[in-house]
Tab-separated table of C-alpha atoms and ligand atoms in Angstrom:
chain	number	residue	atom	x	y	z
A	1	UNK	CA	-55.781	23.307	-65.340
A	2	UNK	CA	-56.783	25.038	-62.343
A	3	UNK	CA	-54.206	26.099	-59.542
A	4	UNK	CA	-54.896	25.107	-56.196
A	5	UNK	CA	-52.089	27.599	-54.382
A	6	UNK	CA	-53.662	30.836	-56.621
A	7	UNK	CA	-56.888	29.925	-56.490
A	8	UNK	CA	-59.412	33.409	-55.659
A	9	UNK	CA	-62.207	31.563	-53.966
A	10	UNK	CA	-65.629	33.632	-53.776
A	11	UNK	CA	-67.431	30.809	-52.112
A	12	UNK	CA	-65.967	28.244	-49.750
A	13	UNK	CA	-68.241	25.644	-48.862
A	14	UNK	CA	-67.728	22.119	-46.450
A	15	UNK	CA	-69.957	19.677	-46.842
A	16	UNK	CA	-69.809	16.581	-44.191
A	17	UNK	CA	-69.895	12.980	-44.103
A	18	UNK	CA	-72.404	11.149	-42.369
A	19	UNK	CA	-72.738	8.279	-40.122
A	20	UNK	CA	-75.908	6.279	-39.287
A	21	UNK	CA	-76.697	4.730	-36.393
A	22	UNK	CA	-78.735	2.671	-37.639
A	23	UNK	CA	-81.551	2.165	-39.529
A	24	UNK	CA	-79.837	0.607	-42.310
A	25	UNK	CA	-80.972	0.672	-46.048
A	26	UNK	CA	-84.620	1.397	-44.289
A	27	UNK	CA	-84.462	5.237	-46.003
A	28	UNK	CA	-86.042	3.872	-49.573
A	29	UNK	CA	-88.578	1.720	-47.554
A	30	UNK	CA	-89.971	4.743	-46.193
A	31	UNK	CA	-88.887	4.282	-42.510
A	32	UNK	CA	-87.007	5.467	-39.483
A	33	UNK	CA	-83.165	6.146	-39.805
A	34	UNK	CA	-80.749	7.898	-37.347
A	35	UNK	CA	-77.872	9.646	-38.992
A	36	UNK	CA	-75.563	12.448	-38.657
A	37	UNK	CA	-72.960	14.512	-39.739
A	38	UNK	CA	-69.269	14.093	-38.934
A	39	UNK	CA	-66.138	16.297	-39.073
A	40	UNK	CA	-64.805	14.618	-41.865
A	41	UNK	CA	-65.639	16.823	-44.926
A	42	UNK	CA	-65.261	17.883	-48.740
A	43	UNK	CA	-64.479	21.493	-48.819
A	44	UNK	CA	-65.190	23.028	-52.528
A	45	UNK	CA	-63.839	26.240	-53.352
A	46	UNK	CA	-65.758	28.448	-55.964
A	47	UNK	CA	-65.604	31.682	-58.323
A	48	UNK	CA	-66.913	33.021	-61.311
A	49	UNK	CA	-65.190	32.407	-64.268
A	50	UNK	CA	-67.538	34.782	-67.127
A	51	UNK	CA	-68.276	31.936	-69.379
A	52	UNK	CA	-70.593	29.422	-70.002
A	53	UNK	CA	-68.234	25.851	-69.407
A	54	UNK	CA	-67.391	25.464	-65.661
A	55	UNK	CA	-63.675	23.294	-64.833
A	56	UNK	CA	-63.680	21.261	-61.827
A	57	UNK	CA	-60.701	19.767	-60.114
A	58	UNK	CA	-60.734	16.767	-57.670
A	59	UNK	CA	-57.654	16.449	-55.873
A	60	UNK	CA	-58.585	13.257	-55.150
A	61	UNK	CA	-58.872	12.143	-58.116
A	62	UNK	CA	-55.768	14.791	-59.275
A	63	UNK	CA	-58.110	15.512	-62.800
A	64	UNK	CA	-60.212	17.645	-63.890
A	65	UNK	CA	-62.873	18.237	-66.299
A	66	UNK	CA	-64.485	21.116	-68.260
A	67	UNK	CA	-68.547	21.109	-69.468
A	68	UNK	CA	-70.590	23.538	-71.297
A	69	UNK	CA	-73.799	24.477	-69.442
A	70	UNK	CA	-75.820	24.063	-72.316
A	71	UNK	CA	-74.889	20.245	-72.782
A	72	UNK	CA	-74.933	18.699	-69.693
A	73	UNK	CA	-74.792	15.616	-70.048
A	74	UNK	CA	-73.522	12.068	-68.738
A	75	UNK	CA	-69.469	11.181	-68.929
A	76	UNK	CA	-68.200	7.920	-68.712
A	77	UNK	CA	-65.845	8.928	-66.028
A	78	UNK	CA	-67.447	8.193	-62.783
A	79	UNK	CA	-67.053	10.893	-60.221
A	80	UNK	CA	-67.579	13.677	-62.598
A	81	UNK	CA	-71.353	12.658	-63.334
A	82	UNK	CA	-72.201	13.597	-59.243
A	83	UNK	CA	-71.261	17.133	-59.984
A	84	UNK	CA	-72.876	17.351	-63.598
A	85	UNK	CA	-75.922	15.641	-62.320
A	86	UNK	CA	-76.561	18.470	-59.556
A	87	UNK	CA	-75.878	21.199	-62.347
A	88	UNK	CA	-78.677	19.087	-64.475
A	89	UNK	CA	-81.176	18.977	-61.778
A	90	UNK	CA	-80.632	22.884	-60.655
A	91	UNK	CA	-81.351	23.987	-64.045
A	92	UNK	CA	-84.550	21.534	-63.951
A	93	UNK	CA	-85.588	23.564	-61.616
A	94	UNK	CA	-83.935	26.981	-61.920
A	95	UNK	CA	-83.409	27.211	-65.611
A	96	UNK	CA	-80.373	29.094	-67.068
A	97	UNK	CA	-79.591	30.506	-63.686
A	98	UNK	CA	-76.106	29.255	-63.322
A	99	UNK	CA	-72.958	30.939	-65.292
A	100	UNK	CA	-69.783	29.383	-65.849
A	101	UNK	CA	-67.578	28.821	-62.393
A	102	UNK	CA	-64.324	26.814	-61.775
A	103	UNK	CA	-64.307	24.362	-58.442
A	104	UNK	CA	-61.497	22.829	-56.368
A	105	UNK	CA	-62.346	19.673	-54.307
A	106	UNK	CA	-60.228	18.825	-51.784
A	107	UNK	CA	-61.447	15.980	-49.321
A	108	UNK	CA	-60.097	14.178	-45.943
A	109	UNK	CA	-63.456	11.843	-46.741
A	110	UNK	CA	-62.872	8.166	-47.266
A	111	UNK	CA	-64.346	7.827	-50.830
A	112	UNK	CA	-66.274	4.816	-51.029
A	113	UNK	CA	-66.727	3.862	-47.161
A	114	UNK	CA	-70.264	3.931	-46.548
A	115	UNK	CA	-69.436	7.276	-45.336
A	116	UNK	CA	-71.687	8.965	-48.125
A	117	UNK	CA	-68.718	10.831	-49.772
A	118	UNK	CA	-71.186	10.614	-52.731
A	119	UNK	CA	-73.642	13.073	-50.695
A	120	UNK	CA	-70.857	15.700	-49.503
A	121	UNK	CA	-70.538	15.793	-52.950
A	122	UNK	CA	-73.442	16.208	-54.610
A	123	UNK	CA	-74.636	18.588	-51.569
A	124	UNK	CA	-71.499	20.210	-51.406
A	125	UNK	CA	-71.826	21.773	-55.140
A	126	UNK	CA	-75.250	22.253	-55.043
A	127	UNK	CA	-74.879	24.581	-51.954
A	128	UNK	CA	-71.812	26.152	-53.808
A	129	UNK	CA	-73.655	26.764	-57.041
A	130	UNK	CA	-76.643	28.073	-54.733
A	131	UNK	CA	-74.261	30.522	-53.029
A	132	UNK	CA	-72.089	31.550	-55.958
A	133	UNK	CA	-75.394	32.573	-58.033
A	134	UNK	CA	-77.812	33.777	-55.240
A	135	UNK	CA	-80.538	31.125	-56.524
A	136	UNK	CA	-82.503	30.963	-53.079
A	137	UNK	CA	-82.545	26.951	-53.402
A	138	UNK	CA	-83.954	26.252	-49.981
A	139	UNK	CA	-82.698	22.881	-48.326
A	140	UNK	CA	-84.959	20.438	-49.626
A	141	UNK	CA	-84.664	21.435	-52.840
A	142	UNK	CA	-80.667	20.746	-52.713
A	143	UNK	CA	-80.988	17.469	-51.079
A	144	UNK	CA	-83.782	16.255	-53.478
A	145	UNK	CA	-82.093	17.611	-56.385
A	146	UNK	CA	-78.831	15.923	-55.135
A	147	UNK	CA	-80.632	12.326	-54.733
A	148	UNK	CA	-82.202	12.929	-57.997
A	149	UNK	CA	-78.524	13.879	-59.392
A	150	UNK	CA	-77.173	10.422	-58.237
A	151	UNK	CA	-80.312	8.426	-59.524
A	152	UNK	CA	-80.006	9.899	-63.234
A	153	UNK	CA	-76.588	10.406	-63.660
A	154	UNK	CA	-75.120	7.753	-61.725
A	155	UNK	CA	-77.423	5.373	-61.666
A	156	UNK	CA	-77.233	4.226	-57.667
A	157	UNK	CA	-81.243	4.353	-56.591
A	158	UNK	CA	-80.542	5.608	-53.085
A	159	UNK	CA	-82.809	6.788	-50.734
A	160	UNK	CA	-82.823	10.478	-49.108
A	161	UNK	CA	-80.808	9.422	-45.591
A	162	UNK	CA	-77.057	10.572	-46.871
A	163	UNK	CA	-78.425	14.135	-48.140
A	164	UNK	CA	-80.766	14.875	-45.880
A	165	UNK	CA	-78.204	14.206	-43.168
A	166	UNK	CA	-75.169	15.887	-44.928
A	167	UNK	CA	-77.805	19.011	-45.127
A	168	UNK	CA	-79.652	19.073	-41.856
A	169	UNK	CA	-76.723	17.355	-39.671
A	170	UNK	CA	-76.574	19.296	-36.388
A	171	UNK	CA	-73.198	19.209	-33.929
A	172	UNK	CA	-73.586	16.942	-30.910
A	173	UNK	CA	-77.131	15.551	-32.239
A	174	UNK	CA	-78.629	12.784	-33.875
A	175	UNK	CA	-81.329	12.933	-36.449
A	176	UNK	CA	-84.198	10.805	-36.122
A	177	UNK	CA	-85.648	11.072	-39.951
A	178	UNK	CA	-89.142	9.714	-41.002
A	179	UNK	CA	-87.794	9.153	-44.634
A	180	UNK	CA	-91.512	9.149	-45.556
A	181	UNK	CA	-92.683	12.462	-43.993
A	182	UNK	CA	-89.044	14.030	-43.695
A	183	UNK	CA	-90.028	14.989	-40.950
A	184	UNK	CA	-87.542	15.186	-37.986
A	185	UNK	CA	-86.319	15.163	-34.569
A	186	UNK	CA	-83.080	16.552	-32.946
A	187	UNK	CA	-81.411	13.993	-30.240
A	188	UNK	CA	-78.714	15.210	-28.584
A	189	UNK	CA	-75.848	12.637	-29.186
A	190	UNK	CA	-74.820	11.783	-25.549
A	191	UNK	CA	-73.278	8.118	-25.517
A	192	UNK	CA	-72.325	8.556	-21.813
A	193	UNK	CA	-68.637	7.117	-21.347
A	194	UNK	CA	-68.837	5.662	-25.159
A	195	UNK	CA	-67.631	7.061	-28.500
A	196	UNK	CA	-68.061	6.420	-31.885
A	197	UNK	CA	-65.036	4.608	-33.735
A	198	UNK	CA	-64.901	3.220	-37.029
A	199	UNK	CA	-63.394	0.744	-38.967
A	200	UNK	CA	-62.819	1.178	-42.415
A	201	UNK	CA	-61.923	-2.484	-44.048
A	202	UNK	CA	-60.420	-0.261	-46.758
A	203	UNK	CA	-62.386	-3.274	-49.428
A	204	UNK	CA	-64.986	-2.075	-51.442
A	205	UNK	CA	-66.314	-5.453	-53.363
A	206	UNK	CA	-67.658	-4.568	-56.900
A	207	UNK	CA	-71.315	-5.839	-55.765
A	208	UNK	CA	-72.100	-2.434	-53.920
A	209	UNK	CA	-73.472	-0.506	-56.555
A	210	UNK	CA	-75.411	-3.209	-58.464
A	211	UNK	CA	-76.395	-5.130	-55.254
A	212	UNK	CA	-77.952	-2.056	-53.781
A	213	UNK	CA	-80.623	-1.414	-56.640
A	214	UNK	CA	-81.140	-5.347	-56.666
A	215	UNK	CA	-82.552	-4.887	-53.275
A	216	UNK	CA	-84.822	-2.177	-53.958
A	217	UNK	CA	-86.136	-4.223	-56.403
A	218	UNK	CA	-86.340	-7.228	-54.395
A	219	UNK	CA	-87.957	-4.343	-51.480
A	220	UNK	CA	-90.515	-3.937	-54.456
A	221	UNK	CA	-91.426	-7.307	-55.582
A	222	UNK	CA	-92.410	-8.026	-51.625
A	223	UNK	CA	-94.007	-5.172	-50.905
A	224	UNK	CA	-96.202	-6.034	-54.528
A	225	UNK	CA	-97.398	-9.134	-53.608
A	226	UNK	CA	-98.163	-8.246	-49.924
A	227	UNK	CA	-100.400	-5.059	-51.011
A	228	UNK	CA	-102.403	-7.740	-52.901
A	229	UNK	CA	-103.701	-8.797	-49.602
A	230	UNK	CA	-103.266	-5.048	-47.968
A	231	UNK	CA	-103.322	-2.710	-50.332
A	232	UNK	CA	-102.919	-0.052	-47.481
A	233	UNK	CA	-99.698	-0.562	-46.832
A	234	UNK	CA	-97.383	2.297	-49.016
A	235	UNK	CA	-93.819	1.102	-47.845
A	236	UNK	CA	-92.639	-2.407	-46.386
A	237	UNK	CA	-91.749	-0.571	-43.130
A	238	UNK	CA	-95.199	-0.030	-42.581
A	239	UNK	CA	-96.253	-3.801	-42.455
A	240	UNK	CA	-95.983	-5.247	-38.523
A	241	UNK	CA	-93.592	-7.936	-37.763
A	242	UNK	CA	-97.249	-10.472	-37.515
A	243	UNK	CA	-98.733	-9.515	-41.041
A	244	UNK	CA	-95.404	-10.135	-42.473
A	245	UNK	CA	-95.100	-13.381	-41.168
A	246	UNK	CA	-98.010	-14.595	-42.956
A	247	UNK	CA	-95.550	-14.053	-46.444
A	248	UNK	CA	-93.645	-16.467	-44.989
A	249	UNK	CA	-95.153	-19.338	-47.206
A	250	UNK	CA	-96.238	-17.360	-50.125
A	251	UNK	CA	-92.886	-15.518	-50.766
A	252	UNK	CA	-89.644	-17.144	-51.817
A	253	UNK	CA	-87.192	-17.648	-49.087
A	254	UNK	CA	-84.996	-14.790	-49.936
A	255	UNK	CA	-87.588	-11.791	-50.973
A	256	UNK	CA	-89.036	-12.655	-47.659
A	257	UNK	CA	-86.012	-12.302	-45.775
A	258	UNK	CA	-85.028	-9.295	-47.485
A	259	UNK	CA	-88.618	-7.857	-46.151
A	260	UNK	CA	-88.600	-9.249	-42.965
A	261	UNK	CA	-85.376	-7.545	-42.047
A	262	UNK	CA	-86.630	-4.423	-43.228
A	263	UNK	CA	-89.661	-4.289	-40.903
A	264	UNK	CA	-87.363	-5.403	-38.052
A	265	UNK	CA	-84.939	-2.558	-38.322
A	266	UNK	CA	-87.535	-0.225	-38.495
A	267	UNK	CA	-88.873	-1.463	-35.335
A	268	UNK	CA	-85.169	-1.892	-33.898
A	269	UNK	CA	-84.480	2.184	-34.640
A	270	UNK	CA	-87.717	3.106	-32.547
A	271	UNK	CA	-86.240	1.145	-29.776
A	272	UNK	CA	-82.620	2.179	-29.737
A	273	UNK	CA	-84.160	5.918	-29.804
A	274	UNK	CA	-86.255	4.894	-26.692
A	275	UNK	CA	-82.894	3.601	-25.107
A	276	UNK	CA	-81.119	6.342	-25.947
A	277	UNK	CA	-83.335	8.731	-24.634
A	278	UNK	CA	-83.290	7.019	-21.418
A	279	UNK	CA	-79.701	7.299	-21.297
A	280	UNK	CA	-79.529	3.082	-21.524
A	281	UNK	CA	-76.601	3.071	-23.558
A	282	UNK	CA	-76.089	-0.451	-22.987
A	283	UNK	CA	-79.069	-1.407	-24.597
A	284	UNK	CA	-78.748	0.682	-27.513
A	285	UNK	CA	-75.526	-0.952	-28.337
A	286	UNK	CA	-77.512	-4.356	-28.302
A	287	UNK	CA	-79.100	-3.036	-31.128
A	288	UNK	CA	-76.388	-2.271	-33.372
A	289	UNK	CA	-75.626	-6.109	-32.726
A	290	UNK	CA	-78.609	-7.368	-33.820
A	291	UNK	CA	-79.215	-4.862	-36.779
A	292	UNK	CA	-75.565	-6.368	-37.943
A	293	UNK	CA	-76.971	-9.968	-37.844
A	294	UNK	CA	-79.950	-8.768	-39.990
A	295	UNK	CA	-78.212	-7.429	-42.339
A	296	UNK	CA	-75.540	-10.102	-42.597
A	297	UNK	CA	-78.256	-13.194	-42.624
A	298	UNK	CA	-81.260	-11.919	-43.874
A	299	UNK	CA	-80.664	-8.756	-46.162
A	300	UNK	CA	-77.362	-10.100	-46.501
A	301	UNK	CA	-75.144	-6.988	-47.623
A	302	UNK	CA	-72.606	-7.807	-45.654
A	303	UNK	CA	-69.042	-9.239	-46.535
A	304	UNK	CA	-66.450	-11.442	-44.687
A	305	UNK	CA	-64.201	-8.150	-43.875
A	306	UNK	CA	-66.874	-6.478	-42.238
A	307	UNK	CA	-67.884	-9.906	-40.126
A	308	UNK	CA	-64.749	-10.328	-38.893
A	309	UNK	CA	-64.319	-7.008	-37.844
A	310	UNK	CA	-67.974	-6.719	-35.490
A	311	UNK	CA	-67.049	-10.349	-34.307
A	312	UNK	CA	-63.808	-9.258	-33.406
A	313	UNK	CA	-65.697	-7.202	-30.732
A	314	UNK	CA	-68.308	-9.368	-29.700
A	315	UNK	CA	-66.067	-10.606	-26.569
A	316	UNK	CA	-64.415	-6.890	-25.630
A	317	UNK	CA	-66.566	-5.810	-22.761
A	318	UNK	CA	-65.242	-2.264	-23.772
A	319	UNK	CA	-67.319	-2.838	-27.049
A	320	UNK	CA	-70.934	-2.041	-26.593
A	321	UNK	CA	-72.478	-2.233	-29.914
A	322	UNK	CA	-70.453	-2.555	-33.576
A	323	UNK	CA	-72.246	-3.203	-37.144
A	324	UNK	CA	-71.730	-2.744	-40.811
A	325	UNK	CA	-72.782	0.512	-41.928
A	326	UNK	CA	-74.163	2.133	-45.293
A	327	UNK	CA	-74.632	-0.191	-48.708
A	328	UNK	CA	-72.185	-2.696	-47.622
A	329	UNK	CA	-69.820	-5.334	-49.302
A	330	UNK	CA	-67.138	-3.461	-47.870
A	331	UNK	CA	-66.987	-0.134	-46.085
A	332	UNK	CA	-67.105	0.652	-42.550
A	333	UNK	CA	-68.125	-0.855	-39.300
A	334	UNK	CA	-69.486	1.731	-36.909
A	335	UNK	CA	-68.529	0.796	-32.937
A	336	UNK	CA	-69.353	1.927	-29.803
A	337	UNK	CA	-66.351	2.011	-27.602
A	338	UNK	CA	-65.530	3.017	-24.164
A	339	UNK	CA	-63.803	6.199	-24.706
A	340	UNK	CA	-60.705	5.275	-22.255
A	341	UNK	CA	-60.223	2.208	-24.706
A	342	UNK	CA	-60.238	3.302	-28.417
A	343	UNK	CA	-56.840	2.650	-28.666
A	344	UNK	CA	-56.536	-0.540	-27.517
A	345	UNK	CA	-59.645	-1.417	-30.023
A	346	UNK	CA	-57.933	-0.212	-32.662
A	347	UNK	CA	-54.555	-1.778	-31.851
A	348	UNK	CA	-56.192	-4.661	-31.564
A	349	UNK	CA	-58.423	-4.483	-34.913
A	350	UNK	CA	-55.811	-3.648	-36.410
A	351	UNK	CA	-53.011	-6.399	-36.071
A	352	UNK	CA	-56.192	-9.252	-36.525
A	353	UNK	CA	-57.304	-8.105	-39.234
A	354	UNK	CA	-53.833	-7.172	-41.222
A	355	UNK	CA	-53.147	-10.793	-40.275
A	356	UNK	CA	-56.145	-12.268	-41.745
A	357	UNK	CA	-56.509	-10.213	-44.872
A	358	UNK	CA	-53.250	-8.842	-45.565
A	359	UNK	CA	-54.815	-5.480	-45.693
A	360	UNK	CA	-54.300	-2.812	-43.462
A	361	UNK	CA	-57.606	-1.221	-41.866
A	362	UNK	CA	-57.992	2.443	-41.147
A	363	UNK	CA	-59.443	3.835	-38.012
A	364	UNK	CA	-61.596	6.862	-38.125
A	365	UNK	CA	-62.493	8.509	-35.085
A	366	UNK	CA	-65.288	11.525	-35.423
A	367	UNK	CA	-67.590	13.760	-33.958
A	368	UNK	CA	-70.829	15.010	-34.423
A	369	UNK	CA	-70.695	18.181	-36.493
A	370	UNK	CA	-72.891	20.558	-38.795
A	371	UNK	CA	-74.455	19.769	-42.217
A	372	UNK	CA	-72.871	21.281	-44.900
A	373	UNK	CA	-72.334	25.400	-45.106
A	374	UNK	CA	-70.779	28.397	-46.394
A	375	UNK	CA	-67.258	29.345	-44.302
B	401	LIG	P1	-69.667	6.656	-50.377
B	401	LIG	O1	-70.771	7.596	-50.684
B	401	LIG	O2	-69.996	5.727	-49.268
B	401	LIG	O3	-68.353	7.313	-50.137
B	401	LIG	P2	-70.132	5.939	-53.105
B	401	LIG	O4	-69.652	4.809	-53.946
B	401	LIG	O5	-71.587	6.179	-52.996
B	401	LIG	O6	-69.477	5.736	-51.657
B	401	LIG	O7	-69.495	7.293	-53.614
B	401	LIG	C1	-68.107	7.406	-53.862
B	401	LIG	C2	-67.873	8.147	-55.165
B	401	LIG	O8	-68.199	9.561	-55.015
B	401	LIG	C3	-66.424	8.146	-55.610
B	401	LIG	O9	-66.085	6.949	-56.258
B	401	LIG	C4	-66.403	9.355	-56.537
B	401	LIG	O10	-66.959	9.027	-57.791
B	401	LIG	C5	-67.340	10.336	-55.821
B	401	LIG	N1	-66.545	11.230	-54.959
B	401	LIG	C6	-66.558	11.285	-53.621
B	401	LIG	N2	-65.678	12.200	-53.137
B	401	LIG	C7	-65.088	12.750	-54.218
B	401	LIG	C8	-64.066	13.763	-54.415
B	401	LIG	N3	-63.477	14.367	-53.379
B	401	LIG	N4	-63.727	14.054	-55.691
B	401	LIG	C9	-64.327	13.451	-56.723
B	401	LIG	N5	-65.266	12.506	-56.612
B	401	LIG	C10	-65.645	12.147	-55.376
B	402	LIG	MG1	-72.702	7.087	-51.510
């Protein structure tokens, strides 16, 4: 067992959470998403222990667990397969470069919140390992290999939003990511008199992970039968609103919706960033609203916690925009809110929805900070 108070850290790394905007579950369609890092983090603490098994403690979890390097492999216990993923994937590509270390986690991230705790971690120990060792892994190698972690060893197919944003995330800015290209844009985060509040429902309904590669497939199976007809398009996000339409009748119901709402909140994150960047804050917020309906109706990932909580806000004129964000079926709802009334928003979400569910919500209130790095 390690010992957090005598611990002799070489490396101390934070790695962030992350927000999104929105562009929801539009990052493995291959479209526009704008995320960022927040000041809620994972800070791992690293050394050098001469050997060739590394121990990791999660005070989170108060456990920890010890693997050889040469036998990485998948655990049944959950959280541990995030950090022995990374360790597989950085000796993909750097073999037999990393020695034994021991790791403490310690976390003020919600785990499990659509915050992308998953991310901070994954990124979090692949920057550490990077650090510790001197193995010259340039960003977009850890955030690839971290995706790739999660896909093999935990089995969630996300896209590349969380870990590109928990790597790149810049204080006081937005990033505007082409998850096709990568390529990306700086926005500086200026919401005017509005801040960014959210709401965790503190539920986390067993669908998430199994729901989430459901839609991917049911991303696939529309974006199959439309490349029949236009075999051009490479991602559903590239088919306009009009083409998809024509699916209408040939899909069923619910593959088309799914697709449908995926070209729409493509669109609806290229407008929001025009808003934005003409300071219309007010209209930006309008699309939060609407991305929320999408997601509740048509991609329907929502849950009846997370409903309550953006209707809650449809009739406070201090609330400009509020949605669902990350996988969904529980999690957080991201709000706009004047900053001179946060309070009274979260008074007020707070007794409503303790009444209705018997469950207490937390509120989180953050700002824009960097992507994850050595202290
Ligand atoms: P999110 O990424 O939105 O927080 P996920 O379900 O994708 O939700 O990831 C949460 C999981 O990540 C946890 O259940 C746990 O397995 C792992 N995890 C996150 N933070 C920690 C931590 N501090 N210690 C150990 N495992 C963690
Ligand atoms: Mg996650």
């Amino acid at each position: 067992m390690l010992n957090i108070e005598t611990f002799k850290s070489e490396v101390v790394i934070e790695s962030p959470g992350r927000i999104n905007l929105i562009g929801e579950h539009i990052d493995y369609n291959g479209g526009f998403v704008l995320p960022a890092a927040v000041d809620k983090k994972i800070r791992l603490r690293l050394r050098k222990n001469n050997s060739s098994s590394c121990t990791i403690y999660s005070s989170n979890f108060k456990s920890s667990f010890t693997i050889v390097l040469d036998d990485l492999v998948r655990k049944e216990v959950e959280w541990q397969n995030y950090i022995i993923g990374v360790l597989f994937h950085i000796n993909v590509l750097k073999p037999n470069t990393i020695e034994g270390f021991d790791c403490i986690i310690e976390s003020n991230l919600p785990l499990g919140s659509g915050i992308s705790s998953s991310a901070a971690l994954e990124c979090g120990i692949a920057k550490g390992v990077n650090d510790l060792f001197n193995l010259g892994l340039s960003d977009i190698e850890i955030i690839k290999l971290s995706r790739d972690a999660e896909h093999t060893f935990v089995g969630t197919k996300c896209g590349i939003m969380d870990q590109f944003a928990v790597v790149k995330g810049k204080k006081e800015h937005l990033i505007l990511l082409n998850c096709e290209t990568l390529d990306y844009e700086l926005i500086k985060a200026d919401f005017r008199d509005y801040k960014i509040v959210l709401l965790n429902t503190n539920v986390s309904h067993s669908l998430a992970s199994s729901e989430y590669n459901v839609r991917r497939d049911e991303c696939d199976t529309a974006l199959t039968a439309i490349q029949k007809k236009y075999p051009n398009f490479q991602f559903l996000t590239e088919v306009p609103v009009k083409i998809m339409k024509e699916f209408k009748a040939i899909l069923p119901e619910k593959i088309y919706n799914r697709a449908l709402y995926v070209t729409q909140e493509n669109k609806r994150t290229i407008k929001a960033v025009k808003s934005l960047k003409k300071n219309n804050i007010e209209k930006f917020g309008s699309y939060l609203y609407k991305s929320h309906y999408g997601l509740q109706h048509l991609y329907e990932v929502s849950c009846t916690e997370l409903d309550f909580l953006v209707n809650l806000t449809r009739d406070l004129d201090y609330v400009i925009g509020s949605r669902m964000m990350g996988g969904g079926f529980g999690g957080c709802t991201i709000n706009l809110v004047h900053k001179d009334k946060a309070e009274d928003l979260i008074t007020l979400a707070s007794a409503s929805y303790e009444e209705k569910f018997n469950i207490q919500l937390s509120a989180i209130q953050t700002t824009i900070s960097d992507g994850v790095k050595q202290l």
